[in-house]
Coordinates of C-alpha atoms and ligand atoms in Angstrom, one line a residue:
X278 CA -97.4 -5.3 -12.0
X279 CA -99.0 -1.9 -11.8
X280 CA -96.8 1.2 -11.4
X281 CA -96.9 5.0 -11.6
X282 CA -95.9 6.4 -15.0
X283 CA -95.6 10.1 -16.0
X284 CA -97.0 10.6 -19.5
X285 CA -96.7 14.4 -19.7
X286 CA -97.2 17.5 -17.5
X287 CA -99.7 16.7 -14.7
X288 CA -100.5 13.3 -16.3
X289 CA -99.6 10.5 -14.0
X290 CA -101.2 7.1 -14.7
X291 CA -101.0 3.7 -13.1
X292 CA -99.9 1.5 -16.0
X293 CA -99.1 -2.2 -16.5
X294 CA -95.3 -2.5 -16.3
X295 CA -93.1 -5.6 -16.6
X296 CA -92.4 -7.4 -13.3
X297 CA -88.8 -6.6 -12.2
X298 CA -86.5 -9.6 -12.2
X299 CA -82.8 -10.3 -11.5
X300 CA -80.8 -9.3 -14.6
X301 CA -77.3 -8.9 -13.2
X302 CA -75.9 -11.4 -10.6
X303 CA -75.4 -8.4 -8.3
X304 CA -79.1 -7.4 -8.4
X305 CA -81.9 -7.8 -5.8
X306 CA -85.6 -7.6 -6.3
X307 CA -87.6 -6.2 -3.3
X308 CA -91.3 -6.1 -2.5
X309 CA -92.0 -2.6 -1.4
X310 CA -93.6 -2.0 2.0
X311 CA -94.2 1.6 1.1
X312 CA -93.0 4.2 -1.4
X313 CA -93.6 7.9 -1.9
X314 CA -93.6 11.0 -4.0
X315 CA -90.6 13.3 -3.9
X316 CA -90.5 17.0 -4.2
X317 CA -88.1 16.5 -7.1
X318 CA -90.8 14.4 -8.9
X319 CA -92.8 17.6 -9.1
X320 CA -90.3 19.2 -11.5
X321 CA -91.1 16.9 -14.4
X322 CA -94.7 16.7 -13.2
X323 CA -95.0 20.4 -13.6
X324 CA -93.4 20.3 -17.0
X325 CA -90.1 22.0 -16.1
X326 CA -88.2 18.9 -17.3
X327 CA -89.3 17.6 -20.7
X328 CA -90.9 14.2 -20.6
X329 CA -89.9 12.5 -23.8
X330 CA -91.5 9.1 -23.4
X331 CA -93.7 7.8 -20.6
X332 CA -91.4 7.6 -17.5
X333 CA -91.8 5.2 -14.6
X334 CA -91.7 7.3 -11.4
X335 CA -90.3 7.0 -7.9
X336 CA -86.9 6.5 -6.3
X337 CA -87.7 6.2 -2.6
X338 CA -88.2 2.7 -1.2
X339 CA -88.0 0.2 1.5
X340 CA -89.3 -3.3 1.7
X341 CA -88.7 -7.1 1.9
X342 CA -86.1 -8.8 -0.2
X343 CA -87.8 -11.2 -2.6
X344 CA -84.8 -12.5 -4.6
X345 CA -81.1 -11.9 -5.0
X346 CA -78.6 -12.5 -7.8
X347 CA -76.1 -15.3 -7.3
X348 CA -73.1 -13.1 -6.3
X349 CA -75.0 -11.1 -3.6
X350 CA -73.7 -11.9 -0.2
X351 CA -74.8 -9.2 2.4
X352 CA -78.5 -9.3 1.7
X353 CA -80.8 -12.3 1.8
X354 CA -84.5 -12.9 1.0
X355 CA -86.9 -12.1 3.8
X356 CA -84.8 -9.2 5.2
X357 CA -86.3 -5.6 5.4
X358 CA -84.0 -3.3 3.5
X359 CA -83.6 0.4 2.7
X360 CA -81.6 1.9 -0.2
X361 CA -80.9 5.2 -1.7
X362 CA -82.1 6.8 -5.0
X363 CA -78.6 6.2 -6.3
X364 CA -77.4 2.6 -6.5
X365 CA -73.7 2.4 -5.7
X366 CA -71.0 -0.2 -5.3
X367 CA -69.8 1.1 -1.8
X368 CA -66.3 0.2 -2.8
X369 CA -64.9 2.6 -5.4
X370 CA -62.7 5.6 -4.3
X371 CA -65.7 8.0 -4.4
X372 CA -67.9 5.7 -2.2
X373 CA -65.0 5.2 0.2
X374 CA -64.7 9.0 0.5
X375 CA -68.5 9.1 1.3
X376 CA -69.8 10.4 -2.0
X377 CA -71.9 7.4 -3.1
X378 CA -73.9 9.6 -5.5
X379 CA -70.7 10.1 -7.5
X380 CA -70.0 6.3 -7.5
X381 CA -67.9 5.2 -10.5
X382 CA -70.8 2.7 -11.2
X383 CA -73.7 4.9 -10.1
X384 CA -77.1 4.0 -11.4
X385 CA -80.1 6.2 -10.7
X386 CA -83.1 4.2 -9.3
X387 CA -86.3 4.7 -11.1
X388 CA -89.7 3.1 -11.1
X389 CA -90.1 2.7 -7.3
X390 CA -93.7 3.8 -7.2
X391 CA -94.7 0.2 -7.8
X392 CA -95.1 -3.0 -5.8
X393 CA -91.7 -4.4 -6.8
X394 CA -88.3 -2.9 -7.6
X395 CA -85.1 -4.2 -9.1
X396 CA -82.1 -2.7 -7.2
X397 CA -78.6 -2.9 -8.8
X398 CA -75.5 -3.6 -6.8
X399 CA -77.5 -4.8 -3.9
X400 CA -74.5 -5.4 -1.7
X401 CA -73.4 -1.8 -2.0
X402 CA -76.8 -0.2 -2.2
X403 CA -79.0 -1.8 0.4
X404 CA -78.8 -1.9 4.2
X405 CA -80.9 -4.3 6.2
X406 CA -82.6 -3.6 9.5
X407 CA -82.0 -5.9 12.5
X408 CA -85.6 -7.1 12.5
X409 CA -88.8 -6.6 10.5
X410 CA -90.3 -3.2 11.4
X411 CA -93.9 -2.8 12.6
X412 CA -96.2 -1.1 10.1
X413 CA -96.1 2.2 11.9
X414 CA -92.3 2.2 11.8
X415 CA -92.3 1.7 8.0
X416 CA -92.9 5.5 7.2
X417 CA -89.8 6.3 9.4
X418 CA -87.6 3.9 7.4
X419 CA -89.0 5.1 4.1
X420 CA -88.1 8.7 5.0
X421 CA -84.5 7.5 5.6
X422 CA -84.3 6.4 1.9
X423 CA -84.2 10.0 0.6
X424 CA -85.7 12.9 2.4
X425 CA -84.1 12.4 5.8
X426 CA -80.8 11.3 4.2
X427 CA -80.9 14.5 2.1
X428 CA -81.8 16.7 5.0
X429 CA -79.0 15.1 7.0
X430 CA -76.5 15.7 4.3
X431 CA -77.7 19.3 4.1
X432 CA -77.0 19.8 7.8
X433 CA -73.7 17.9 7.6
X434 CA -72.5 19.7 4.4
X435 CA -73.4 23.1 6.1
X436 CA -71.1 22.0 9.0
X437 CA -73.8 22.1 11.7
X438 CA -72.1 21.6 15.1
X439 CA -73.2 21.7 18.7
X440 CA -74.1 25.3 19.5
X441 CA -74.5 26.4 15.9
X442 CA -77.0 28.9 14.6
X443 CA -78.7 27.4 11.6
X444 CA -81.1 28.7 8.9
X445 CA -83.2 26.3 6.8
X446 CA -84.4 27.7 3.5
X447 CA -87.3 25.6 2.2
X448 CA -90.2 24.1 4.1
X449 CA -90.7 21.0 2.0
X450 CA -90.1 17.6 3.5
X451 CA -86.3 17.9 3.0
X452 CA -86.1 21.3 4.7
X453 CA -88.2 20.1 7.6
X454 CA -85.9 17.1 8.0
X455 CA -83.0 19.4 7.7
X456 CA -84.4 21.0 10.8
X457 CA -84.6 17.6 12.5
X458 CA -81.0 16.8 11.5
X459 CA -79.6 20.1 12.7
X460 CA -81.4 19.5 16.0
X461 CA -79.8 16.0 16.3
X462 CA -76.4 17.5 15.5
X463 CA -76.7 19.8 18.4
X464 CA -77.7 23.2 16.8
X465 CA -78.7 25.7 19.5
X466 CA -80.8 27.9 17.3
X467 CA -82.7 26.8 14.2
X468 CA -84.5 29.4 12.1
X469 CA -86.9 27.8 9.7
X470 CA -88.1 30.0 6.7
X471 CA -91.7 29.1 6.1
X472 CA -95.0 30.9 5.5
X473 CA -97.2 27.8 5.8
X474 CA -98.8 27.2 9.1
X475 CA -98.8 23.3 9.1
X476 CA -95.2 23.3 8.0
X477 CA -94.2 25.8 10.7
X478 CA -95.8 23.6 13.3
X479 CA -93.9 20.5 12.1
X480 CA -90.7 22.6 11.9
X481 CA -91.1 23.6 15.6
X482 CA -91.9 20.0 16.5
X483 CA -88.6 18.9 14.8
X484 CA -86.6 21.6 16.7
X485 CA -87.0 25.0 15.0
X486 CA -86.6 27.8 17.5
X487 CA -87.7 30.7 15.2
X488 CA -89.8 31.0 12.1
X489 CA -89.2 33.6 9.4
X490 CA -92.0 34.2 6.9
X491 CA -90.3 36.8 4.8
X492 CA -88.5 35.8 1.6
X493 CA -85.6 37.1 -0.5
X494 CA -83.8 40.3 0.8
X495 CA -86.5 40.7 3.5
X496 CA -85.9 37.2 4.7
X497 CA -82.1 37.9 4.8
X498 CA -82.8 41.1 6.8
X499 CA -84.9 39.2 9.3
X500 CA -82.2 36.6 9.8
X501 CA -79.7 39.4 10.4
X502 CA -82.0 41.0 12.9
X503 CA -82.3 37.6 14.7
X504 CA -78.5 37.1 14.8
X505 CA -77.3 40.6 15.9
X506 CA -76.4 41.5 12.3
X507 CA -74.0 38.6 12.0
X508 CA -75.8 35.9 9.9
X509 CA -76.0 32.2 10.5
X510 CA -73.1 29.7 10.9
X511 CA -74.9 27.2 8.7
X512 CA -77.6 27.7 6.1
X513 CA -79.3 24.8 4.4
X514 CA -80.7 25.6 0.9
X515 CA -83.4 23.0 0.3
X516 CA -85.3 24.4 -2.7
X517 CA -83.1 24.9 -5.8
X518 CA -84.2 28.3 -7.2
X519 CA -82.2 31.4 -7.8
X520 CA -84.1 33.3 -5.0
X521 CA -83.6 30.6 -2.4
X522 CA -79.9 30.1 -3.2
X523 CA -79.2 33.9 -3.1
X524 CA -81.1 34.1 0.1
X525 CA -79.2 31.2 1.6
X526 CA -75.7 32.6 0.8
X527 CA -76.6 36.1 2.0
X528 CA -78.0 34.8 5.3
X529 CA -74.7 33.0 6.0
X530 CA -72.0 34.8 8.1
X531 CA -68.5 35.3 6.7
X532 CA -66.7 32.0 7.3
X533 CA -70.0 30.1 7.6
X534 CA -71.3 27.4 5.3
X535 CA -74.2 27.2 2.9
X536 CA -75.2 23.7 1.7
X537 CA -77.5 23.1 -1.3
X538 CA -79.5 20.0 -1.8
X539 CA -82.4 21.2 -3.9
X540 CA -82.0 20.2 -7.5
X541 CA -81.0 23.6 -9.1
X542 CA -83.4 25.1 -11.7
X543 CA -81.9 28.2 -13.3
X544 CA -79.5 29.0 -10.5
X545 CA -76.5 31.1 -11.5
X546 CA -73.8 32.6 -9.2
X547 CA -71.8 35.7 -9.7
X548 CA -68.2 34.9 -9.0
X549 CA -67.3 38.4 -7.8
X550 CA -70.2 38.6 -5.3
X551 CA -69.4 35.1 -4.1
X552 CA -65.8 36.0 -3.6
X553 CA -66.6 38.7 -1.1
X554 CA -69.0 36.6 0.9
X555 CA -66.4 34.4 2.5
X556 CA -68.9 31.6 2.5
X557 CA -68.2 27.8 2.2
X558 CA -70.4 26.2 -0.4
X559 CA -71.0 22.4 -0.4
X560 CA -73.9 20.4 -1.8
X561 CA -75.1 18.2 -4.6
X562 CA -77.2 15.0 -4.8
X563 CA -77.1 13.7 -1.2
X564 CA -74.9 10.6 -0.6
X565 CA -77.6 9.0 1.4
X566 CA -75.9 5.6 1.4
X567 CA -73.2 7.1 3.7
X568 CA -75.7 7.9 6.4
X569 CA -78.0 4.8 6.1
X570 CA -76.5 2.7 9.0
X571 CA -76.6 5.7 11.4
X572 CA -80.1 6.9 10.4
X573 CA -81.5 3.3 10.5
X574 CA -80.1 3.0 14.1
X575 CA -81.7 6.3 15.2
X576 CA -85.1 5.2 13.8
X577 CA -84.7 1.7 15.4
X578 CA -83.9 3.3 18.8
X579 CA -86.9 5.6 18.5
X580 CA -84.7 8.7 18.7
X581 CA -86.3 10.3 15.7
X582 CA -89.7 10.1 13.8
X583 CA -88.9 11.5 10.3
X584 CA -92.0 9.7 9.0
X585 CA -94.1 12.6 10.3
X586 CA -93.4 14.4 7.1
X587 CA -95.9 12.1 5.4
X588 CA -99.2 13.9 6.0
X589 CA -101.1 12.0 3.2
X590 CA -101.2 8.3 2.7
X591 CA -102.9 6.7 -0.3
X592 CA -103.0 3.4 -2.1
X593 CA -100.6 3.3 -5.0
X594 CA -103.6 3.2 -7.4
X595 CA -104.4 6.8 -6.3
X596 CA -100.9 8.1 -7.1
X597 CA -102.3 10.8 -9.4
X598 CA -104.2 12.4 -6.4
X599 CA -101.0 12.2 -4.4
X600 CA -99.1 14.2 -7.0
X601 CA -102.0 16.8 -7.2
X602 CA -102.0 17.2 -3.4
X603 CA -98.3 17.9 -3.4
X604 CA -98.4 20.1 -6.4
X605 CA -101.1 22.3 -4.8
X606 CA -99.2 22.2 -1.5
X607 CA -102.2 20.5 0.2
X608 CA -99.8 17.8 1.3
X609 CA -96.2 18.0 2.4
X610 CA -95.4 14.5 1.2
X611 CA -97.5 11.6 0.0
X612 CA -96.8 8.0 1.1
X613 CA -98.1 5.3 -1.3
X614 CA -98.9 1.8 -0.2
X615 CA -98.5 -0.7 -3.0
Ligands
ZN828 ZN1 -68.8 3.6 -5.8

């Protein structure tokens, strides 16, 4: 099969790769209906993470089950399924506590920018829809696989409740879906931090009530002005830089919560400063599997349309252009059709 492979900074190619097959009896192989490029794929693409050898790319996926191993019981060929970027058994103590991305048997999914994908621990990892989705529903289900699940965790980890005042730092796909998630959870006021017109527009469509274009200390000042000097109950940090993390913590009111779901790059916290903020911190790689049944139901019911974050759709063969468009911020998120 043909799949996207990163060879070095800004060098994505479509290479021949071995066809995935069942290796463990707990595996499934799925035929992808759609896949996409993640904001986190841009870190190695930009050369921030060293690429040792050519790396198959992609960890967001949904599609039709082709084959299952002999011990798989909950998933069968022909079903449409969605999984997370972390395969998990869904039975260990960490999974039972809802932290599937810390599963005792966790395996990171790689190589999903391809027509076929092997998924380990299929019973624990994959959730099937009730029926096969129409092709215009596929982007909504694909978004559930990572970006919506991550935005949802960001809102949940920041303790968003009905009536909350929420700030979202980061206007990438995860931040925008953090806005949607906060809205679904009943937030009254949602302040999106963005200086990009198309992203501001989508943030408003997803439920943002205010837009702040300033960054850093100026951004914090602006949030304070909008909240009578108090700060926000919940702040979702969806970038992963020192500036965005500092800004998120400082925009949170004493006793409030900051969540962080952007993969950190060079973020360091000063213990003494943190001590005096009185802020709850909670984040990490989102345990998307915990939320899959609920998010699939919301999509099936037509309550949410998270697939709107895909503003560029390309055939898989044009993956390199999809990366370029996101790197240059011409696209929020690229969907690839195998
Ligand atoms: Zn587990």
